[in-house]
PDB file of C-alpha atoms in Angstrom:
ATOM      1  CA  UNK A 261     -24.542  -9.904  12.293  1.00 37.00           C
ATOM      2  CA  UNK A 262     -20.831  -9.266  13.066  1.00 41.00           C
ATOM      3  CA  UNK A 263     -20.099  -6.863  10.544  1.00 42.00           C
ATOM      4  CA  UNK A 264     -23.127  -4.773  11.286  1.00 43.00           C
ATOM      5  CA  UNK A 265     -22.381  -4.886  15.405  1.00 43.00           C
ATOM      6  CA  UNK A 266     -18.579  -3.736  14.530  1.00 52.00           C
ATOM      7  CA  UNK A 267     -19.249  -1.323  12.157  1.00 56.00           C
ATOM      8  CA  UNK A 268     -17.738   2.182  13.745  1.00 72.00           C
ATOM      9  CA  UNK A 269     -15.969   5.055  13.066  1.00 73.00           C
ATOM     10  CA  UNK A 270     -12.453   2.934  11.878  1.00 73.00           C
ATOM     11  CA  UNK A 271     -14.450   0.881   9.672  1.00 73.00           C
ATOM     12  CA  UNK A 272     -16.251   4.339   8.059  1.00 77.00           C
ATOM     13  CA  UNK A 273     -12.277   5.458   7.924  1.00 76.00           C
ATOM     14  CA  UNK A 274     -11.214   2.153   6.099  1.00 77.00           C
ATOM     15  CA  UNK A 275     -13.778   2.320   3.590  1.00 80.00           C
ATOM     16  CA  UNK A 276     -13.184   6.085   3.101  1.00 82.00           C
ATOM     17  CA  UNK A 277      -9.804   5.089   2.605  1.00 83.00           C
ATOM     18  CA  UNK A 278     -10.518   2.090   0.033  1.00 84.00           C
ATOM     19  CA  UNK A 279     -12.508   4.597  -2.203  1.00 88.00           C
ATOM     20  CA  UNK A 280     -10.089   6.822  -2.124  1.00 89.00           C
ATOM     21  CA  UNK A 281      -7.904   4.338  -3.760  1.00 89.00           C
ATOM     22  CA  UNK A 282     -10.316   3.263  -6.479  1.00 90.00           C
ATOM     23  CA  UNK A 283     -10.763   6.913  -7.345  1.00 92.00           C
ATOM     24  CA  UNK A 284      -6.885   7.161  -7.732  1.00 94.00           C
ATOM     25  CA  UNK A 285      -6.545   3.879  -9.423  1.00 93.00           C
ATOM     26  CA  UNK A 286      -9.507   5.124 -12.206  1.00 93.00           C
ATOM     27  CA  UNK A 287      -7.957   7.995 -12.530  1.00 95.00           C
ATOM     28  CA  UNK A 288      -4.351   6.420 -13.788  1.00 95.00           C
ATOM     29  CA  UNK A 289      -6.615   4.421 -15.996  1.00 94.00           C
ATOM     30  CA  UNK A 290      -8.017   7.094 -17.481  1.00 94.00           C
ATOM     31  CA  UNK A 291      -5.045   8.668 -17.722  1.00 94.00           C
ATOM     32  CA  UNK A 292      -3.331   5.367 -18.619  1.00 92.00           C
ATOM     33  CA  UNK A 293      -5.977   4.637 -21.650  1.00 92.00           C
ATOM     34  CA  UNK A 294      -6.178   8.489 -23.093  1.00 94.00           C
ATOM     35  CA  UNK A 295      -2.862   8.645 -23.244  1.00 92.00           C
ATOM     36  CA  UNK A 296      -2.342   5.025 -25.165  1.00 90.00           C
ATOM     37  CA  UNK A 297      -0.039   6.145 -27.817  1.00 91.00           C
ATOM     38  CA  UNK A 298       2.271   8.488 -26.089  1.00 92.00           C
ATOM     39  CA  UNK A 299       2.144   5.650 -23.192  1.00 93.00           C
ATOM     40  CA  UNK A 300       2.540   2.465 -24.648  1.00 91.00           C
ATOM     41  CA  UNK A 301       6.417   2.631 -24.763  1.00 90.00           C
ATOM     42  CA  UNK A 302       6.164   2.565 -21.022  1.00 93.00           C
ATOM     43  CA  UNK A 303       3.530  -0.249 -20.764  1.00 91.00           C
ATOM     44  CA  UNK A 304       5.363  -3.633 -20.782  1.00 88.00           C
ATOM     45  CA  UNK A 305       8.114  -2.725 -18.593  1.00 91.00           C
ATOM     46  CA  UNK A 306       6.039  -0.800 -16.666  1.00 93.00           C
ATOM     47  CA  UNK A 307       3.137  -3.818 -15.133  1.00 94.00           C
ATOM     48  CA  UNK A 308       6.179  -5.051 -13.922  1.00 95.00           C
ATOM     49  CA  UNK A 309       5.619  -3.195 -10.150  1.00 96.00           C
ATOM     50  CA  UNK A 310       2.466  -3.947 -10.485  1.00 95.00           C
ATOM     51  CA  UNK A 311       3.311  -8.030 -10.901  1.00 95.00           C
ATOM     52  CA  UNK A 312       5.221  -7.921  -7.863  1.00 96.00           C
ATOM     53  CA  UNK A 313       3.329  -6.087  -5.778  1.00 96.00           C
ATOM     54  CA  UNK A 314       0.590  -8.520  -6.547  1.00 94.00           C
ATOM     55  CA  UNK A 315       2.096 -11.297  -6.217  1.00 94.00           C
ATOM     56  CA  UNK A 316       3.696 -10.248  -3.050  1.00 95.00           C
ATOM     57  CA  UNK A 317       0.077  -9.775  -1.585  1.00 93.00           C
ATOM     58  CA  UNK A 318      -1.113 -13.102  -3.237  1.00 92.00           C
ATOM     59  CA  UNK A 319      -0.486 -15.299  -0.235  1.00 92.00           C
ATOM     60  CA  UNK A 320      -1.967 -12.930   2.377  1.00 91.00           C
ATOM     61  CA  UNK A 321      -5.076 -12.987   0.032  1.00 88.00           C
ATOM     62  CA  UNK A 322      -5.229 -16.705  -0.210  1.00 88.00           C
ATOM     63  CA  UNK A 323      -4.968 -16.979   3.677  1.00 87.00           C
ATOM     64  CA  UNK A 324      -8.065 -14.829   4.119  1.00 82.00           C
ATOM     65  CA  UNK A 325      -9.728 -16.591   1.496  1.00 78.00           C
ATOM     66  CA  UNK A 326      -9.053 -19.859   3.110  1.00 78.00           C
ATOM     67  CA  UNK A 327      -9.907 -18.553   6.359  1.00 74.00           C
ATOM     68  CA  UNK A 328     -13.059 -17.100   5.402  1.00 67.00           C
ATOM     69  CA  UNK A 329     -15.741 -18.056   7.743  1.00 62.00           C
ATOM     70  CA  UNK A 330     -19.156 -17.670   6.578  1.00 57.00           C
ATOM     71  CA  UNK A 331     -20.687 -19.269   9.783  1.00 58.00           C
ATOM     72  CA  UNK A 332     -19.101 -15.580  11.344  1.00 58.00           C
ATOM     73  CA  UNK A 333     -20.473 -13.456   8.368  1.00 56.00           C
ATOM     74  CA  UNK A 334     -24.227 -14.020   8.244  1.00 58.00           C
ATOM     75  CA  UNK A 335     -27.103 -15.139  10.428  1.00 59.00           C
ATOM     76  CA  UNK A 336     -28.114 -18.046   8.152  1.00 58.00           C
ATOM     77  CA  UNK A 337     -27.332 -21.607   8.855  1.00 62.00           C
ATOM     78  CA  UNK A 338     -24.527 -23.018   6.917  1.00 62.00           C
ATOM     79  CA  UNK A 339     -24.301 -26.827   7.127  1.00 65.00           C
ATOM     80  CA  UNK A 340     -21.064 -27.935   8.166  1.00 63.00           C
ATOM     81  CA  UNK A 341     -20.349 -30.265   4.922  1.00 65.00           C
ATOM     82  CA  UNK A 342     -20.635 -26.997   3.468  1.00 68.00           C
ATOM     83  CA  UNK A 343     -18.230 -24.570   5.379  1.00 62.00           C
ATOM     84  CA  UNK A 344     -14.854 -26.717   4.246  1.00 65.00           C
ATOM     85  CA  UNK A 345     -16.471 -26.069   0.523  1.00 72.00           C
ATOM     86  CA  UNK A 346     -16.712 -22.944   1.016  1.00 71.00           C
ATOM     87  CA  UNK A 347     -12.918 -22.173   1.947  1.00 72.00           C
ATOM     88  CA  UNK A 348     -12.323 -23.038  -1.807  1.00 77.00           C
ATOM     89  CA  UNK A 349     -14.756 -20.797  -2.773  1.00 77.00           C
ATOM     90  CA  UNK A 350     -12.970 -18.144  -0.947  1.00 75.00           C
ATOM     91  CA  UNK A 351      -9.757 -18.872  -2.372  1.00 83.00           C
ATOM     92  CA  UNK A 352     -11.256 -18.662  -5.894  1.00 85.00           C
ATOM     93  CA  UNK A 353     -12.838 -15.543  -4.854  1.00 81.00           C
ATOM     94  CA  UNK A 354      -9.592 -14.370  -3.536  1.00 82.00           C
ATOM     95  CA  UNK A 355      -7.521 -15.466  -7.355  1.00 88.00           C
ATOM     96  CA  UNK A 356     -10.302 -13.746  -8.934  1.00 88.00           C
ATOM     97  CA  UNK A 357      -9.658 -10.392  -7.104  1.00 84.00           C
ATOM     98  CA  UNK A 358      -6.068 -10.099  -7.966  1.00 87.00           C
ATOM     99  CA  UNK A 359      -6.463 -10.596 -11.463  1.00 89.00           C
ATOM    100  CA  UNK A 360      -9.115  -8.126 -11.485  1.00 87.00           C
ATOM    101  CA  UNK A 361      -6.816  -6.164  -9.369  1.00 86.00           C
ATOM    102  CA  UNK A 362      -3.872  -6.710 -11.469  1.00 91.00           C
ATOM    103  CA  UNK A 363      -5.946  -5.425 -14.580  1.00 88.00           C
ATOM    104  CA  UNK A 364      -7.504  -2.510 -12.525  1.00 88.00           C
ATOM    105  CA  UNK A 365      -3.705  -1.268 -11.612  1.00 92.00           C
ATOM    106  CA  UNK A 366      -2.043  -2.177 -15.062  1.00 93.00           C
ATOM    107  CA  UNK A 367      -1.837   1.649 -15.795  1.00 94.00           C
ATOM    108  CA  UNK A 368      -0.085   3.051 -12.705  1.00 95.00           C
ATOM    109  CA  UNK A 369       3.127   3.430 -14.625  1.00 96.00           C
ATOM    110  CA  UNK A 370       2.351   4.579 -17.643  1.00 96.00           C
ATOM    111  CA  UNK A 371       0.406   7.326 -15.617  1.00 96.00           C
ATOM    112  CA  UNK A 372       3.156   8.491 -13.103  1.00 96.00           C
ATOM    113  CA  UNK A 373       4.996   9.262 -16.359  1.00 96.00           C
ATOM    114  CA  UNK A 374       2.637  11.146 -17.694  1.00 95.00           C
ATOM    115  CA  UNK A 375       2.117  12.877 -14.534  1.00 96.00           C
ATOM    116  CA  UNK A 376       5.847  13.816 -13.646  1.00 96.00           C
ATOM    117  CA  UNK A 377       7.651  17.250 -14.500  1.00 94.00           C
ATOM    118  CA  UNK A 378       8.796  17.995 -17.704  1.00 90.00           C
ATOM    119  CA  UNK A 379      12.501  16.735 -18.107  1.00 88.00           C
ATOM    120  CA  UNK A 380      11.884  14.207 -15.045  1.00 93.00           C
ATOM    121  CA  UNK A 381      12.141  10.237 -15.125  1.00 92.00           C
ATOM    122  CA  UNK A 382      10.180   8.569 -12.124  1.00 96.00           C
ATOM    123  CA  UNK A 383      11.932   5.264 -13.042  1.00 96.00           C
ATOM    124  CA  UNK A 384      15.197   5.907 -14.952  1.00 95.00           C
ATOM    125  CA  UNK A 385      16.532   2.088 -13.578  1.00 95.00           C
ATOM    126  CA  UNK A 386      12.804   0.823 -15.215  1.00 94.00           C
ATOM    127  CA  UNK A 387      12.160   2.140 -18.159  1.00 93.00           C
ATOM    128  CA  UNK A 388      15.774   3.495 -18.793  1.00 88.00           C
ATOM    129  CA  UNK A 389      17.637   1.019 -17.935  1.00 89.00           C
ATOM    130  CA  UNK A 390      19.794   3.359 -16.236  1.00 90.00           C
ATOM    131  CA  UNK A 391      19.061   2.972 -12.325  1.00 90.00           C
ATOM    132  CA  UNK A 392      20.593   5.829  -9.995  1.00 93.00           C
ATOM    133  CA  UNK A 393      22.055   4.173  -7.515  1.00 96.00           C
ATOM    134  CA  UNK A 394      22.927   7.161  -5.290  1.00 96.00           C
ATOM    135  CA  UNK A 395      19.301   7.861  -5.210  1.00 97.00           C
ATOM    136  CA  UNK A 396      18.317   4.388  -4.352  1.00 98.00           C
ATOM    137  CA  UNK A 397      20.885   3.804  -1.618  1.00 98.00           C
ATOM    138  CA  UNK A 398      19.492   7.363   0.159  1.00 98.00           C
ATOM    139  CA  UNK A 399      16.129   6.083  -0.012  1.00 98.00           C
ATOM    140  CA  UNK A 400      17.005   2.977   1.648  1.00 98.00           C
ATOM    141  CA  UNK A 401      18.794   4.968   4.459  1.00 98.00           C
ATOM    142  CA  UNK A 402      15.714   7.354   4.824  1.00 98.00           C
ATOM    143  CA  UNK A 403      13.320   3.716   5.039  1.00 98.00           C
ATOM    144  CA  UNK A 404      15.627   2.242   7.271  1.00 97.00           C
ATOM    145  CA  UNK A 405      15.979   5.260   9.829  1.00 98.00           C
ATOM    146  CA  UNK A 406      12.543   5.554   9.580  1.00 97.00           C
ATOM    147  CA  UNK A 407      11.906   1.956  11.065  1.00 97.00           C
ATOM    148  CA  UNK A 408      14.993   2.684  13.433  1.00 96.00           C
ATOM    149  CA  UNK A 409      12.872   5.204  15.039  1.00 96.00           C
ATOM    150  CA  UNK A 410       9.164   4.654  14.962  1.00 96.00           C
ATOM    151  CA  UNK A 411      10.018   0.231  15.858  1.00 95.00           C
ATOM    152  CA  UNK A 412      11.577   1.080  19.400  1.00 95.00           C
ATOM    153  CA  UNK A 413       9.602   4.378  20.034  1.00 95.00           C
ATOM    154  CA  UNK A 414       6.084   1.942  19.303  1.00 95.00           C
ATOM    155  CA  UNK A 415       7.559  -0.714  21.625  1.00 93.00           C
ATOM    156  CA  UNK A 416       8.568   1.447  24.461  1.00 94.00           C
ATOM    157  CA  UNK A 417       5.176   3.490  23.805  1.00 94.00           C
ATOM    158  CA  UNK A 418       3.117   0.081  24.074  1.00 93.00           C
ATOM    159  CA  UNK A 419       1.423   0.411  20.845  1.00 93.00           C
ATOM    160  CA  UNK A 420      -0.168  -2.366  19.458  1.00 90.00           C
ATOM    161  CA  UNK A 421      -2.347  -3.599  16.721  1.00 89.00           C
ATOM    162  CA  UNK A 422      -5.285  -1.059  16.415  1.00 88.00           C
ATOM    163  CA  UNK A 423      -9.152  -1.743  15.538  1.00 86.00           C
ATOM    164  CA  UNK A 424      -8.461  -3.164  11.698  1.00 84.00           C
ATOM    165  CA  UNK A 425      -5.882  -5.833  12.782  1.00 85.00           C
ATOM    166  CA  UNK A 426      -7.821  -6.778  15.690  1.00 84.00           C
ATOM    167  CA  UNK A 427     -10.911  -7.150  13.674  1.00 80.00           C
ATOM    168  CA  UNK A 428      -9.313  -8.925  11.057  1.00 80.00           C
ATOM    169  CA  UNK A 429      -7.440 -11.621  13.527  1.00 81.00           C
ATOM    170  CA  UNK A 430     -10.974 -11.798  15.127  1.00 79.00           C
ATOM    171  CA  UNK A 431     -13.287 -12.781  11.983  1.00 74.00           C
ATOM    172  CA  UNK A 432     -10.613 -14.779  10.111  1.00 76.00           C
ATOM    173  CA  UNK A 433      -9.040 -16.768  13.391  1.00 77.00           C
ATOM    174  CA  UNK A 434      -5.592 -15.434  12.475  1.00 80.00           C
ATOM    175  CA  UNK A 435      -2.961 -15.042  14.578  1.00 83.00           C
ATOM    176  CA  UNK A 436      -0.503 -12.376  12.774  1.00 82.00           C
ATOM    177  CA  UNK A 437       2.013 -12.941  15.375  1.00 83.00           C
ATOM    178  CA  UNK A 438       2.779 -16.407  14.363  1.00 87.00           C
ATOM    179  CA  UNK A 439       5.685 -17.541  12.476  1.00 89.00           C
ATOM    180  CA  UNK A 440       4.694 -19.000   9.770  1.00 88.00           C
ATOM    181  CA  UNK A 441       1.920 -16.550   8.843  1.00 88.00           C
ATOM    182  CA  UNK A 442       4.173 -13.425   9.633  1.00 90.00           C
ATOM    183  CA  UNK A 443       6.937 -14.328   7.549  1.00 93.00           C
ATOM    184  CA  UNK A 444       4.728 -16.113   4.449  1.00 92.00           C
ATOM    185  CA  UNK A 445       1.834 -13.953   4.587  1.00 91.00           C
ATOM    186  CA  UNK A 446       2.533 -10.699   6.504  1.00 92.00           C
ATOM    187  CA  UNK A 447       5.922  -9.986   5.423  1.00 95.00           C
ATOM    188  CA  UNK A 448       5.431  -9.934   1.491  1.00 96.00           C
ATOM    189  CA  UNK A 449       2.477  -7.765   1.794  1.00 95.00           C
ATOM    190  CA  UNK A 450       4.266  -5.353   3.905  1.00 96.00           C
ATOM    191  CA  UNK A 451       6.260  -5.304   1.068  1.00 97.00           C
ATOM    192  CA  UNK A 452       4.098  -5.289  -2.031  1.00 97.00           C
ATOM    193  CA  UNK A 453       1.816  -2.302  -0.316  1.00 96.00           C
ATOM    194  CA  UNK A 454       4.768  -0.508  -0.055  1.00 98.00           C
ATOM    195  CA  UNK A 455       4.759  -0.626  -3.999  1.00 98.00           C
ATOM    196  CA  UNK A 456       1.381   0.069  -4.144  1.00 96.00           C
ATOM    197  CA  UNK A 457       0.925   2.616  -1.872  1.00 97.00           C
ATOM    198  CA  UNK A 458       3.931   4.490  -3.547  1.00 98.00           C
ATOM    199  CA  UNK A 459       2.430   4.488  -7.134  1.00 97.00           C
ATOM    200  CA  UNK A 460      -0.889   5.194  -5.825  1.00 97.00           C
ATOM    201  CA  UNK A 461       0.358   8.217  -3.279  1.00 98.00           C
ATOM    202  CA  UNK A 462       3.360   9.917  -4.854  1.00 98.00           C
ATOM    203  CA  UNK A 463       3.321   8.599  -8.369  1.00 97.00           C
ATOM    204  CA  UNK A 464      -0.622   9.482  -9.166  1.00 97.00           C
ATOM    205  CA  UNK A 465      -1.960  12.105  -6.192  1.00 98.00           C
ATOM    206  CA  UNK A 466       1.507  13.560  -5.394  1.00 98.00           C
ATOM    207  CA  UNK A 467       2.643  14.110  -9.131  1.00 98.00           C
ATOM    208  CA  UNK A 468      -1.291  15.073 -10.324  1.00 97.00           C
ATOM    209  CA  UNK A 469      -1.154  17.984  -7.651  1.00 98.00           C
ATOM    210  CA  UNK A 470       1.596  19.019  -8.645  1.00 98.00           C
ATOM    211  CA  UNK A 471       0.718  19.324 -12.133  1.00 96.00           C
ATOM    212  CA  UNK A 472      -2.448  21.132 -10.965  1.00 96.00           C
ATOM    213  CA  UNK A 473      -0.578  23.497  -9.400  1.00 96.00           C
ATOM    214  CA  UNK A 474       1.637  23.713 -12.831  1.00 95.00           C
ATOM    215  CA  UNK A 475       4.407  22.295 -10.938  1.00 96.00           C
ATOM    216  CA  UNK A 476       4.791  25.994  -8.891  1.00 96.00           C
ATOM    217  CA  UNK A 477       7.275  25.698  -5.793  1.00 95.00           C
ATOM    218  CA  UNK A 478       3.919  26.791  -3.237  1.00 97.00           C
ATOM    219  CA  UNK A 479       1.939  23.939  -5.950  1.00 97.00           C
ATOM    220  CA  UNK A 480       4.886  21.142  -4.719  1.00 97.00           C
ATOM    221  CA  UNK A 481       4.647  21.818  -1.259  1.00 98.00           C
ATOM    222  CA  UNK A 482       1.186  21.471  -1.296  1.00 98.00           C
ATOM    223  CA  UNK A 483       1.028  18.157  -3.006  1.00 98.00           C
ATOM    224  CA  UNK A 484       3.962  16.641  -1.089  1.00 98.00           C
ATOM    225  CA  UNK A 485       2.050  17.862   2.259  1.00 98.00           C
ATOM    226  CA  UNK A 486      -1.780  16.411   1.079  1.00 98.00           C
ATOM    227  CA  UNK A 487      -0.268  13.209  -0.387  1.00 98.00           C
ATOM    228  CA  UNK A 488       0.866  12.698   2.549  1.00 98.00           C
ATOM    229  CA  UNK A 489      -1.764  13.385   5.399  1.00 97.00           C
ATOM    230  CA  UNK A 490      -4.047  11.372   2.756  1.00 96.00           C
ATOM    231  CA  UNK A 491      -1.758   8.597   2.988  1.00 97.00           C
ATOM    232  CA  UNK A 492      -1.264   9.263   7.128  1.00 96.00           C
ATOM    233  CA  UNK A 493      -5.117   9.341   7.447  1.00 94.00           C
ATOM    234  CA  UNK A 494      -5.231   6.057   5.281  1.00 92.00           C
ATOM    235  CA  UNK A 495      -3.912   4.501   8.315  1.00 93.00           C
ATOM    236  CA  UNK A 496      -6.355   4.936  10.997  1.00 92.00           C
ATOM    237  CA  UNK A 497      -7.299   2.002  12.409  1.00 89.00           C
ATOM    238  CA  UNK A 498      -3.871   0.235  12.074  1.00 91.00           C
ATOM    239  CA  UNK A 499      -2.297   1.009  15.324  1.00 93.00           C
ATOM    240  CA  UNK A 500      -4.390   1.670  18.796  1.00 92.00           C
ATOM    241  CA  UNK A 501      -2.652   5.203  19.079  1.00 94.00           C
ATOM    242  CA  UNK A 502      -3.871   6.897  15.858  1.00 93.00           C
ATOM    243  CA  UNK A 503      -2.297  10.139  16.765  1.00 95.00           C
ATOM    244  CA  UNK A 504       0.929   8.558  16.904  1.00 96.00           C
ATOM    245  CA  UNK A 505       0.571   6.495  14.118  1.00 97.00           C
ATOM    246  CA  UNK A 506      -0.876   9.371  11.756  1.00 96.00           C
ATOM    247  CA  UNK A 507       1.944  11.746  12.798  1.00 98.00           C
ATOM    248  CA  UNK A 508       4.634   8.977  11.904  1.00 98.00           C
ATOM    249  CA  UNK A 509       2.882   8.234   8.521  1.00 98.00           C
ATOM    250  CA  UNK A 510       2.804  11.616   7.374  1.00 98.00           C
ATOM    251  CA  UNK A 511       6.564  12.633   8.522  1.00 98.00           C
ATOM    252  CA  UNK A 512       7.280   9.438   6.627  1.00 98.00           C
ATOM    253  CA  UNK A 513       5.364  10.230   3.581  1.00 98.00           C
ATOM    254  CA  UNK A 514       7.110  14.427   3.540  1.00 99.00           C
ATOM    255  CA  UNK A 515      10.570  12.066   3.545  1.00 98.00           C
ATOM    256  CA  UNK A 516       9.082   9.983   0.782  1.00 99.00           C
ATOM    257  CA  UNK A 517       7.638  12.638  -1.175  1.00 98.00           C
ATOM    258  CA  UNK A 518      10.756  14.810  -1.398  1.00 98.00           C
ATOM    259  CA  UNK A 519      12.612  11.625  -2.517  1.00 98.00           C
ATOM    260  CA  UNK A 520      10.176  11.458  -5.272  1.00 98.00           C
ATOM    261  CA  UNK A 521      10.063  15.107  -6.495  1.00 97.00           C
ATOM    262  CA  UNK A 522      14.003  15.348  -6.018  1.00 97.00           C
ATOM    263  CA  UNK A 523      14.943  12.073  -7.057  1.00 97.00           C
ATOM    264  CA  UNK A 524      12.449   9.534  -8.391  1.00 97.00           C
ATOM    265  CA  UNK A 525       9.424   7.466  -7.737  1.00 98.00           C
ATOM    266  CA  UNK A 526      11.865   4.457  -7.561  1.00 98.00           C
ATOM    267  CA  UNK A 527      13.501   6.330  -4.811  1.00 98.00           C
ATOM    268  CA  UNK A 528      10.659   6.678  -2.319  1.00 98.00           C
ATOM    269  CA  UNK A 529       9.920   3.057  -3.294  1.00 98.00           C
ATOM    270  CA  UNK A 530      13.099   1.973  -1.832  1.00 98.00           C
ATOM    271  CA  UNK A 531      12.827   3.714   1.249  1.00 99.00           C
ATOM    272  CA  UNK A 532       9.303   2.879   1.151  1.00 99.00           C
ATOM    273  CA  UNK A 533      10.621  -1.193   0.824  1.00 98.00           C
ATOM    274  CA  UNK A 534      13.501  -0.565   3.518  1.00 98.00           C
ATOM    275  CA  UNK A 535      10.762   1.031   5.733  1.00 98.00           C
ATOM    276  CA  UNK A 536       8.520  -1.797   6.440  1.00 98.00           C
ATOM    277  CA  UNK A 537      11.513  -4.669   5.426  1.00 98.00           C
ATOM    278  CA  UNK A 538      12.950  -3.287   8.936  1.00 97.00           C
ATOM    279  CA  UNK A 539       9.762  -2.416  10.521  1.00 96.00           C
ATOM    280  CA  UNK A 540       8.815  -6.385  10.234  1.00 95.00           C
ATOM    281  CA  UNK A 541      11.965  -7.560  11.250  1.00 95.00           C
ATOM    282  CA  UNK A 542      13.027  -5.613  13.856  1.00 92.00           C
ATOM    283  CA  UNK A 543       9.985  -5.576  15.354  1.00 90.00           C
ATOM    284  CA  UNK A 544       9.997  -9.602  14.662  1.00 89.00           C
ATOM    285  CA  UNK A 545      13.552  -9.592  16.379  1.00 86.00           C
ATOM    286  CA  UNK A 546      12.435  -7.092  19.702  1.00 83.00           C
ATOM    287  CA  UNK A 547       8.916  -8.719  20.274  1.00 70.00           C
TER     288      UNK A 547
END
């Protein structure tokens, strides 16, 4: 079988990495569900990440539900009447995941509030209605500079898609290069994982840390640091250079954590936004 001949290393990585997440998401549930009545003031404004980030990845989800090919994923014979059935199936499959992954990331808010300093608002624009503009506009600076560097230094460096990508354009037939599915697919879920990965990484490990630590100066530097190789080590597999692409991750995610402990979570969301918004396009616009 193909997934049993390309299991390696990466794959061992990417799965790490995908528990990792689950643990993270449980835990803001927890959190998120213990913490109901001192929460629920943050609750409805606070899915609304959540909706977009979903809904940003929902077309990248129906393409590799559409382009699921069974024929590739098992050694039994599939009868060909069958396989074009079976690309709705995968789409329904797909619809069914988000929701379930809506509902399984509903509490991410409501827990990076519970989680943040005494006297600190991770989303003063969200749940305040008072957005700090300053903070936003430096975040967006720190995202773009970020892609300003690492686009050009990957191109001139020759680094390309690394063993994820290249499996993934390999069992689904995709070509992430093209048009149509870079700008409809890729793009948006560029952007909604940079909402993700933010409330997952600095709102719920970065934040919990530091309230392990009891929010000590040695405590903060800690978290910011570990949130951030987590998040670096996350992305083995995405680039074929994983020193490179670890090393840029976490020097990313110190920038990004800083903005979050000095700032807000919204903060490191925007940079986090600006980050891959110019990452896709410049490196759209240089080939």
């Amino acid at each position: 079988m193909l997934i049993a001949a390309r299991f390696n290393w990466i794959t061992l990585f990417t799965l790490l990495n995908a528990a990792v997440m689950y643990v993270l998401m449980l835990f803001a549930m927890v959190v998120g569900i213990s913490r109901w009545q001192q929460l629920k003031a943050t609750f409805r404004r606070g899915t609304l990440p959540v909706i977009i980030a979903v809904l940003l990845g929902l077309p990248f989800d129906l393409v590799i539900g559409w382009h699921t090919d069974m024929t590739r994923l098992t050694d039994l014979h599939i009868p060909t009447d069958m396989v074009a059935t079976l690309r709705y199936v995968g789409v329904g499959s797909a619809l069914v995941g988000v929701v379930f992954g809506f509902a399984f990331r509903v509490f991410q808010v409501p827990a990076a509030v519970h989680l943040a300093r005494a006297g600190h608002e991770p989303f003063p624009g969200l749940l305040q209605g008072t957005p700090r503009w300053r903070s936003l506009g430096l975040g967006a600076l720190i995202g773009g500079i970020g892609a300003a560097v690492s686009v050009p230094l990957f191109a001139w460096l020759r680094v390309g898609y690394g063993e994820v990508f290249k499996q993934l354009q390999e069992l689904y037939h995709l070509d992430l290069d093209e048009p149509s599915l870079l700008w409809g697919a890729v793009f948006p879920m560029a952007l909604g994982a940079a909402i993700s990965e933010e409330l997952i990484y600095r709102g719920i490990l970065q934040q919990g840390l530091s309230k392990l630590f009891k929010q000590s100066r040695a405590g903060v530097v800690i978290a910011v640091s570990v949130s951030s190789l987590v998040w670096a080590l996350a992305h083995i597999g995405s680039a074929d250079n994983n020193l490179l692409k670890v090393v840029q991750i976490f020097l990313l995610g110190l920038a990004f954590g800083w903005l979050c402990r000095k700032h807000s979570l919204e903060a490191s969301i925007v940079a986090h936004l600006s980050m891959n918004f110019f990452s896709v396009v410049v490196g759209a616009l240089i080939g």
